[in-house]
Amino acid sequence: MDLDKILEAVAEFVEPHRGKGKVADYIPALASVDPNKFGMAVATRDGTCHKIGDADECFSIQSISKVFTFSLALQKVGDTLWERVGREPSGSAFNSIVQLEHERGIPRNPLINAGAIVVTDHLIDNGDADATTEMLLGVLRDHAEDESIAIDMEVARSESETGARNRSLAHFMASFGNLDNDVETILSAYFRHCALALSCSQLARAALFLAFDGKDPVTRERIVTPQRCRRINAVMMTCGHYDNSGDFAFRIGLPGKSGVGGGVLVIAPGEGAIAVWSPGLNEAGTSTVGALALEALVEQTGWSVFG
Ligand code: GLU
């Protein structure tokens, strides 16, 4: 299969749609991103990264970071994670607070904000949010084989300044006894994780282990067990795209995670990891052009978990 040719065809297909959708504007650093940006990268078994467009430009990965913190928490605490976070699609906005009250402070899944805040809490030892953030950075640099990966501290600061809703979610969960660490400590790590800046190429490479049963196919390092890898992919499939996870599964048929920076990470089990970036979002918060590009890619490659 000639992935470079396929990517060229995908880029041609999305060209008339470039700039569609609404760029996230809750913080200046996201609001000022050029809506016409488009990049896509596919990392395959041997670590080769096929790419097109702005695939080497770093963008704010936002909620895509939740996939990595979720994997790390499963590695660290195993199935006890499920005592404090569920694994059902939320059917509500990513930052909904209503559901949390009904469900007594147990968030629906690890890929919505409340769930990721609980996951982050699990990753903090001795109240040291800096160490957790350094650890995550180190893991991403290792997985992507790229030491240049960094956090955009301007985005992290803005996340904190505009973080009233996330603070509310966290305090609400704390009131149900579902957080061990201090709320501000957890959020200082959470906001920095949202502010990680990666390119499509770095992101696809960093997530490659999820396409190969939890083992990096290049370095042969086992990162998560095969069973956990399948489960992480299952949660991405059912919960990875806010309130349009069902539509995404229908259209693309592969597990993935969207972020409001316009990035989408998608896993094609046994084939590779795909990252796409285009900042304009649909109403649910998923990249409009990114989803179109992924639809075109799976049509051309035939990749799907549904046979
Ligand atoms: N920083 C955003 C928040 O926590 C993440 C949004 C997202 O990408 O879903 O509200």
PDB file of C-alpha atoms in Angstrom, residues 15-207:
ATOM      1  CA  GLU A  15      -8.523  20.999   0.074  1.00  0.00           C
ATOM      2  CA  PRO A  16     -11.962  22.543  -0.682  1.00  0.00           C
ATOM      3  CA  HIS A  17     -12.910  22.138   2.990  1.00  0.00           C
ATOM      4  CA  ARG A  18      -9.809  23.777   4.479  1.00  0.00           C
ATOM      5  CA  GLY A  19     -10.666  26.385   7.112  1.00  0.00           C
ATOM      6  CA  LYS A  20     -14.089  24.898   7.913  1.00  0.00           C
ATOM      7  CA  GLY A  21     -15.254  24.604  11.526  1.00  0.00           C
ATOM      8  CA  LYS A  22     -14.742  26.972  14.423  1.00  0.00           C
ATOM      9  CA  VAL A  23     -11.345  27.372  16.066  1.00  0.00           C
ATOM     10  CA  ALA A  24     -11.462  27.058  19.885  1.00  0.00           C
ATOM     11  CA  ASP A  25     -11.432  30.564  21.305  1.00  0.00           C
ATOM     12  CA  TYR A  26     -11.527  30.128  25.075  1.00  0.00           C
ATOM     13  CA  ILE A  27      -7.842  31.029  25.283  1.00  0.00           C
ATOM     14  CA  PRO A  28      -5.858  33.463  23.079  1.00  0.00           C
ATOM     15  CA  ALA A  29      -3.157  30.948  22.119  1.00  0.00           C
ATOM     16  CA  LEU A  30      -5.760  28.674  20.517  1.00  0.00           C
ATOM     17  CA  ALA A  31      -7.932  31.469  19.099  1.00  0.00           C
ATOM     18  CA  SER A  32      -4.986  32.846  17.115  1.00  0.00           C
ATOM     19  CA  VAL A  33      -4.151  29.603  15.269  1.00  0.00           C
ATOM     20  CA  ASP A  34      -4.565  29.791  11.482  1.00  0.00           C
ATOM     21  CA  PRO A  35      -7.760  27.822  10.652  1.00  0.00           C
ATOM     22  CA  ASN A  36      -6.316  26.768   7.284  1.00  0.00           C
ATOM     23  CA  LYS A  37      -3.634  24.579   8.829  1.00  0.00           C
ATOM     24  CA  PHE A  38      -3.827  20.919   7.888  1.00  0.00           C
ATOM     25  CA  GLY A  39      -1.369  18.155   8.631  1.00  0.00           C
ATOM     26  CA  MET A  40      -1.569  14.391   8.774  1.00  0.00           C
ATOM     27  CA  ALA A  41       0.925  11.673   9.709  1.00  0.00           C
ATOM     28  CA  VAL A  42       0.744   7.892   9.697  1.00  0.00           C
ATOM     29  CA  ALA A  43       3.361   5.985  11.703  1.00  0.00           C
ATOM     30  CA  THR A  44       3.725   2.342  10.701  1.00  0.00           C
ATOM     31  CA  ARG A  45       5.198  -0.866  12.151  1.00  0.00           C
ATOM     32  CA  ASP A  46       8.803  -0.057  11.299  1.00  0.00           C
ATOM     33  CA  GLY A  47       8.513   3.454  12.727  1.00  0.00           C
ATOM     34  CA  THR A  48       8.344   5.130   9.328  1.00  0.00           C
ATOM     35  CA  CYS A  49       6.232   8.243   9.434  1.00  0.00           C
ATOM     36  CA  HIS A  50       4.325   9.073   6.259  1.00  0.00           C
ATOM     37  CA  LYS A  51       3.188  12.654   6.310  1.00  0.00           C
ATOM     38  CA  ILE A  52       1.605  15.526   4.461  1.00  0.00           C
ATOM     39  CA  GLY A  53       0.920  19.239   4.933  1.00  0.00           C
ATOM     40  CA  ASP A  54       1.691  20.777   8.305  1.00  0.00           C
ATOM     41  CA  ALA A  55       2.484  17.402   9.880  1.00  0.00           C
ATOM     42  CA  ASP A  56       5.685  18.669  11.482  1.00  0.00           C
ATOM     43  CA  GLU A  57       4.197  21.768  13.065  1.00  0.00           C
ATOM     44  CA  CYS A  58       3.497  21.540  16.794  1.00  0.00           C
ATOM     45  CA  PHE A  59      -0.029  22.190  18.033  1.00  0.00           C
ATOM     46  CA  SER A  60      -1.748  22.025  21.404  1.00  0.00           C
ATOM     47  CA  ILE A  61      -2.763  18.391  21.847  1.00  0.00           C
ATOM     48  CA  GLN A  62      -5.219  19.268  24.649  1.00  0.00           C
ATOM     49  CA  SER A  63      -7.422  16.272  25.478  1.00  0.00           C
ATOM     50  CA  ILE A  64      -5.389  13.851  23.389  1.00  0.00           C
ATOM     51  CA  SER A  65      -3.008  13.877  26.371  1.00  0.00           C
ATOM     52  CA  LYS A  66      -5.748  11.997  28.247  1.00  0.00           C
ATOM     53  CA  VAL A  67      -4.928   8.827  26.291  1.00  0.00           C
ATOM     54  CA  PHE A  68      -1.362   8.862  27.596  1.00  0.00           C
ATOM     55  CA  THR A  69      -2.238   9.688  31.208  1.00  0.00           C
ATOM     56  CA  PHE A  70      -4.939   6.991  31.128  1.00  0.00           C
ATOM     57  CA  SER A  71      -2.396   4.409  29.898  1.00  0.00           C
ATOM     58  CA  LEU A  72       0.080   5.460  32.584  1.00  0.00           C
ATOM     59  CA  ALA A  73      -2.526   5.262  35.352  1.00  0.00           C
ATOM     60  CA  LEU A  74      -3.538   1.767  34.241  1.00  0.00           C
ATOM     61  CA  GLN A  75       0.112   0.747  34.337  1.00  0.00           C
ATOM     62  CA  LYS A  76       0.512   2.279  37.781  1.00  0.00           C
ATOM     63  CA  VAL A  77      -2.629   1.236  39.636  1.00  0.00           C
ATOM     64  CA  GLY A  78      -4.141  -1.447  37.395  1.00  0.00           C
ATOM     65  CA  ASP A  79      -7.814  -2.240  37.577  1.00  0.00           C
ATOM     66  CA  THR A  80      -8.324  -0.348  40.846  1.00  0.00           C
ATOM     67  CA  LEU A  81      -8.561   2.698  38.566  1.00  0.00           C
ATOM     68  CA  TRP A  82     -12.128   1.574  37.764  1.00  0.00           C
ATOM     69  CA  GLU A  83     -13.198   2.095  41.351  1.00  0.00           C
ATOM     70  CA  ARG A  84     -12.947   5.843  40.807  1.00  0.00           C
ATOM     71  CA  VAL A  85     -13.751   6.315  37.140  1.00  0.00           C
ATOM     72  CA  GLY A  86     -16.234   4.574  34.828  1.00  0.00           C
ATOM     73  CA  ARG A  87     -15.944   3.399  31.257  1.00  0.00           C
ATOM     74  CA  GLU A  88     -19.196   4.457  29.659  1.00  0.00           C
ATOM     75  CA  PRO A  89     -19.632   7.124  27.007  1.00  0.00           C
ATOM     76  CA  SER A  90     -20.908  10.281  28.633  1.00  0.00           C
ATOM     77  CA  GLY A  91     -23.435  11.533  26.098  1.00  0.00           C
ATOM     78  CA  SER A  92     -22.732  14.984  27.559  1.00  0.00           C
ATOM     79  CA  ALA A  93     -20.224  17.716  26.890  1.00  0.00           C
ATOM     80  CA  PHE A  94     -16.602  16.994  27.841  1.00  0.00           C
ATOM     81  CA  ASN A  95     -16.853  19.326  30.820  1.00  0.00           C
ATOM     82  CA  SER A  96     -20.380  18.495  32.023  1.00  0.00           C
ATOM     83  CA  ILE A  97     -21.016  18.765  35.740  1.00  0.00           C
ATOM     84  CA  VAL A  98     -24.649  17.541  35.884  1.00  0.00           C
ATOM     85  CA  GLN A  99     -23.772  13.916  35.302  1.00  0.00           C
ATOM     86  CA  LEU A 100     -21.226  13.984  38.127  1.00  0.00           C
ATOM     87  CA  GLU A 101     -23.902  14.813  40.657  1.00  0.00           C
ATOM     88  CA  HIS A 102     -26.126  11.944  39.524  1.00  0.00           C
ATOM     89  CA  GLU A 103     -23.214   9.555  39.650  1.00  0.00           C
ATOM     90  CA  ARG A 104     -21.903  10.666  43.009  1.00  0.00           C
ATOM     91  CA  GLY A 105     -18.575  12.080  41.914  1.00  0.00           C
ATOM     92  CA  ILE A 106     -17.503   9.120  39.768  1.00  0.00           C
ATOM     93  CA  PRO A 107     -16.832  10.441  36.257  1.00  0.00           C
ATOM     94  CA  ARG A 108     -18.172   8.465  33.317  1.00  0.00           C
ATOM     95  CA  ASN A 109     -14.830   7.700  31.688  1.00  0.00           C
ATOM     96  CA  PRO A 110     -11.117   8.645  31.710  1.00  0.00           C
ATOM     97  CA  LEU A 111     -11.319  10.671  28.481  1.00  0.00           C
ATOM     98  CA  ILE A 112     -13.661  13.435  29.654  1.00  0.00           C
ATOM     99  CA  ASN A 113     -12.241  16.233  31.795  1.00  0.00           C
ATOM    100  CA  ALA A 114     -13.527  14.971  35.147  1.00  0.00           C
ATOM    101  CA  GLY A 115     -12.234  11.470  34.400  1.00  0.00           C
ATOM    102  CA  ALA A 116      -8.834  12.763  33.349  1.00  0.00           C
ATOM    103  CA  ILE A 117      -8.613  14.818  36.538  1.00  0.00           C
ATOM    104  CA  VAL A 118      -9.136  11.605  38.555  1.00  0.00           C
ATOM    105  CA  VAL A 119      -6.558   9.845  36.379  1.00  0.00           C
ATOM    106  CA  THR A 120      -4.079  12.684  36.988  1.00  0.00           C
ATOM    107  CA  ASP A 121      -4.708  12.410  40.724  1.00  0.00           C
ATOM    108  CA  HIS A 122      -3.612   8.756  40.546  1.00  0.00           C
ATOM    109  CA  LEU A 123      -0.361   9.750  38.873  1.00  0.00           C
ATOM    110  CA  ILE A 124       0.722  12.211  41.577  1.00  0.00           C
ATOM    111  CA  ASP A 125       2.979  10.912  44.351  1.00  0.00           C
ATOM    112  CA  ASN A 126       3.780  12.931  47.475  1.00  0.00           C
ATOM    113  CA  GLY A 127       1.845  15.935  46.206  1.00  0.00           C
ATOM    114  CA  ASP A 128       4.482  16.537  43.520  1.00  0.00           C
ATOM    115  CA  ALA A 129       2.673  17.644  40.347  1.00  0.00           C
ATOM    116  CA  ASP A 130       5.951  18.762  38.745  1.00  0.00           C
ATOM    117  CA  ALA A 131       7.374  15.253  39.003  1.00  0.00           C
ATOM    118  CA  THR A 132       4.223  13.811  37.383  1.00  0.00           C
ATOM    119  CA  THR A 133       4.432  16.291  34.540  1.00  0.00           C
ATOM    120  CA  GLU A 134       8.149  15.586  34.023  1.00  0.00           C
ATOM    121  CA  MET A 135       7.396  11.879  34.022  1.00  0.00           C
ATOM    122  CA  LEU A 136       4.719  12.306  31.333  1.00  0.00           C
ATOM    123  CA  LEU A 137       7.056  14.458  29.245  1.00  0.00           C
ATOM    124  CA  GLY A 138       9.791  11.834  29.570  1.00  0.00           C
ATOM    125  CA  VAL A 139       7.413   9.064  28.509  1.00  0.00           C
ATOM    126  CA  LEU A 140       6.253  10.988  25.435  1.00  0.00           C
ATOM    127  CA  ARG A 141       9.830  11.844  24.468  1.00  0.00           C
ATOM    128  CA  ASP A 142      10.802   8.184  24.810  1.00  0.00           C
ATOM    129  CA  HIS A 143       7.828   6.876  22.864  1.00  0.00           C
ATOM    130  CA  ALA A 144       8.278   9.452  20.110  1.00  0.00           C
ATOM    131  CA  GLU A 145      12.078   9.113  20.180  1.00  0.00           C
ATOM    132  CA  ASP A 146      12.206  12.894  20.233  1.00  0.00           C
ATOM    133  CA  GLU A 147      13.692  14.901  23.083  1.00  0.00           C
ATOM    134  CA  SER A 148      12.337  18.182  21.748  1.00  0.00           C
ATOM    135  CA  ILE A 149       8.736  17.531  22.881  1.00  0.00           C
ATOM    136  CA  ALA A 150       7.673  20.276  25.302  1.00  0.00           C
ATOM    137  CA  ILE A 151       4.809  21.963  27.072  1.00  0.00           C
ATOM    138  CA  ASP A 152       3.592  25.345  25.864  1.00  0.00           C
ATOM    139  CA  MET A 153       3.636  27.216  29.162  1.00  0.00           C
ATOM    140  CA  GLU A 154       1.634  30.122  27.775  1.00  0.00           C
ATOM    141  CA  VAL A 155      -1.201  27.692  26.998  1.00  0.00           C
ATOM    142  CA  ALA A 156      -0.814  26.085  30.433  1.00  0.00           C
ATOM    143  CA  ARG A 157      -1.153  29.483  32.139  1.00  0.00           C
ATOM    144  CA  SER A 158      -4.222  30.380  30.085  1.00  0.00           C
ATOM    145  CA  GLU A 159      -5.787  26.996  30.854  1.00  0.00           C
ATOM    146  CA  SER A 160      -5.386  27.765  34.521  1.00  0.00           C
ATOM    147  CA  GLU A 161      -6.701  31.331  34.197  1.00  0.00           C
ATOM    148  CA  THR A 162      -9.819  30.122  32.367  1.00  0.00           C
ATOM    149  CA  GLY A 163     -10.098  26.915  34.385  1.00  0.00           C
ATOM    150  CA  ALA A 164     -13.122  27.737  36.548  1.00  0.00           C
ATOM    151  CA  ARG A 165     -15.149  24.847  35.128  1.00  0.00           C
ATOM    152  CA  ASN A 166     -12.348  22.323  35.632  1.00  0.00           C
ATOM    153  CA  ARG A 167     -11.856  23.640  39.166  1.00  0.00           C
ATOM    154  CA  SER A 168     -15.571  23.166  39.795  1.00  0.00           C
ATOM    155  CA  LEU A 169     -15.459  19.602  38.507  1.00  0.00           C
ATOM    156  CA  ALA A 170     -12.465  18.847  40.704  1.00  0.00           C
ATOM    157  CA  HIS A 171     -13.897  20.386  43.878  1.00  0.00           C
ATOM    158  CA  PHE A 172     -17.164  18.603  43.255  1.00  0.00           C
ATOM    159  CA  MET A 173     -15.381  15.253  42.985  1.00  0.00           C
ATOM    160  CA  ALA A 174     -13.331  16.110  46.072  1.00  0.00           C
ATOM    161  CA  SER A 175     -16.591  16.646  47.953  1.00  0.00           C
ATOM    162  CA  PHE A 176     -17.471  13.027  47.179  1.00  0.00           C
ATOM    163  CA  GLY A 177     -14.041  11.915  48.402  1.00  0.00           C
ATOM    164  CA  ASN A 178     -12.916  10.936  44.905  1.00  0.00           C
ATOM    165  CA  LEU A 179      -9.590  12.835  44.912  1.00  0.00           C
ATOM    166  CA  ASP A 180      -6.543  12.141  47.089  1.00  0.00           C
ATOM    167  CA  ASN A 181      -4.419  15.168  46.286  1.00  0.00           C
ATOM    168  CA  ASP A 182      -5.175  18.825  46.715  1.00  0.00           C
ATOM    169  CA  VAL A 183      -7.323  20.204  43.844  1.00  0.00           C
ATOM    170  CA  GLU A 184      -4.839  22.912  42.778  1.00  0.00           C
ATOM    171  CA  THR A 185      -1.989  20.403  42.773  1.00  0.00           C
ATOM    172  CA  ILE A 186      -3.912  18.041  40.497  1.00  0.00           C
ATOM    173  CA  LEU A 187      -5.034  20.844  38.195  1.00  0.00           C
ATOM    174  CA  SER A 188      -1.557  22.294  37.866  1.00  0.00           C
ATOM    175  CA  ALA A 189      -0.512  18.960  36.338  1.00  0.00           C
ATOM    176  CA  TYR A 190      -3.749  18.554  34.350  1.00  0.00           C
ATOM    177  CA  PHE A 191      -3.447  22.022  32.750  1.00  0.00           C
ATOM    178  CA  ARG A 192       0.152  21.374  31.735  1.00  0.00           C
ATOM    179  CA  HIS A 193      -0.818  18.025  30.206  1.00  0.00           C
ATOM    180  CA  CYS A 194      -3.467  19.783  28.090  1.00  0.00           C
ATOM    181  CA  ALA A 195      -0.780  22.262  27.013  1.00  0.00           C
ATOM    182  CA  LEU A 196       1.590  19.666  25.557  1.00  0.00           C
ATOM    183  CA  ALA A 197       2.632  20.747  22.071  1.00  0.00           C
ATOM    184  CA  LEU A 198       3.323  17.955  19.595  1.00  0.00           C
ATOM    185  CA  SER A 199       3.317  17.642  15.830  1.00  0.00           C
ATOM    186  CA  CYS A 200       1.256  15.021  13.996  1.00  0.00           C
ATOM    187  CA  SER A 201       4.467  13.062  13.336  1.00  0.00           C
ATOM    188  CA  GLN A 202       5.486  13.079  17.005  1.00  0.00           C
ATOM    189  CA  LEU A 203       1.998  12.178  18.160  1.00  0.00           C
ATOM    190  CA  ALA A 204       1.550   9.275  15.732  1.00  0.00           C
ATOM    191  CA  ARG A 205       4.965   7.883  16.672  1.00  0.00           C
ATOM    192  CA  ALA A 206       4.323   8.284  20.407  1.00  0.00           C
ATOM    193  CA  ALA A 207       1.071   6.314  20.174  1.00  0.00           C
TER     194      ALA A 207
END
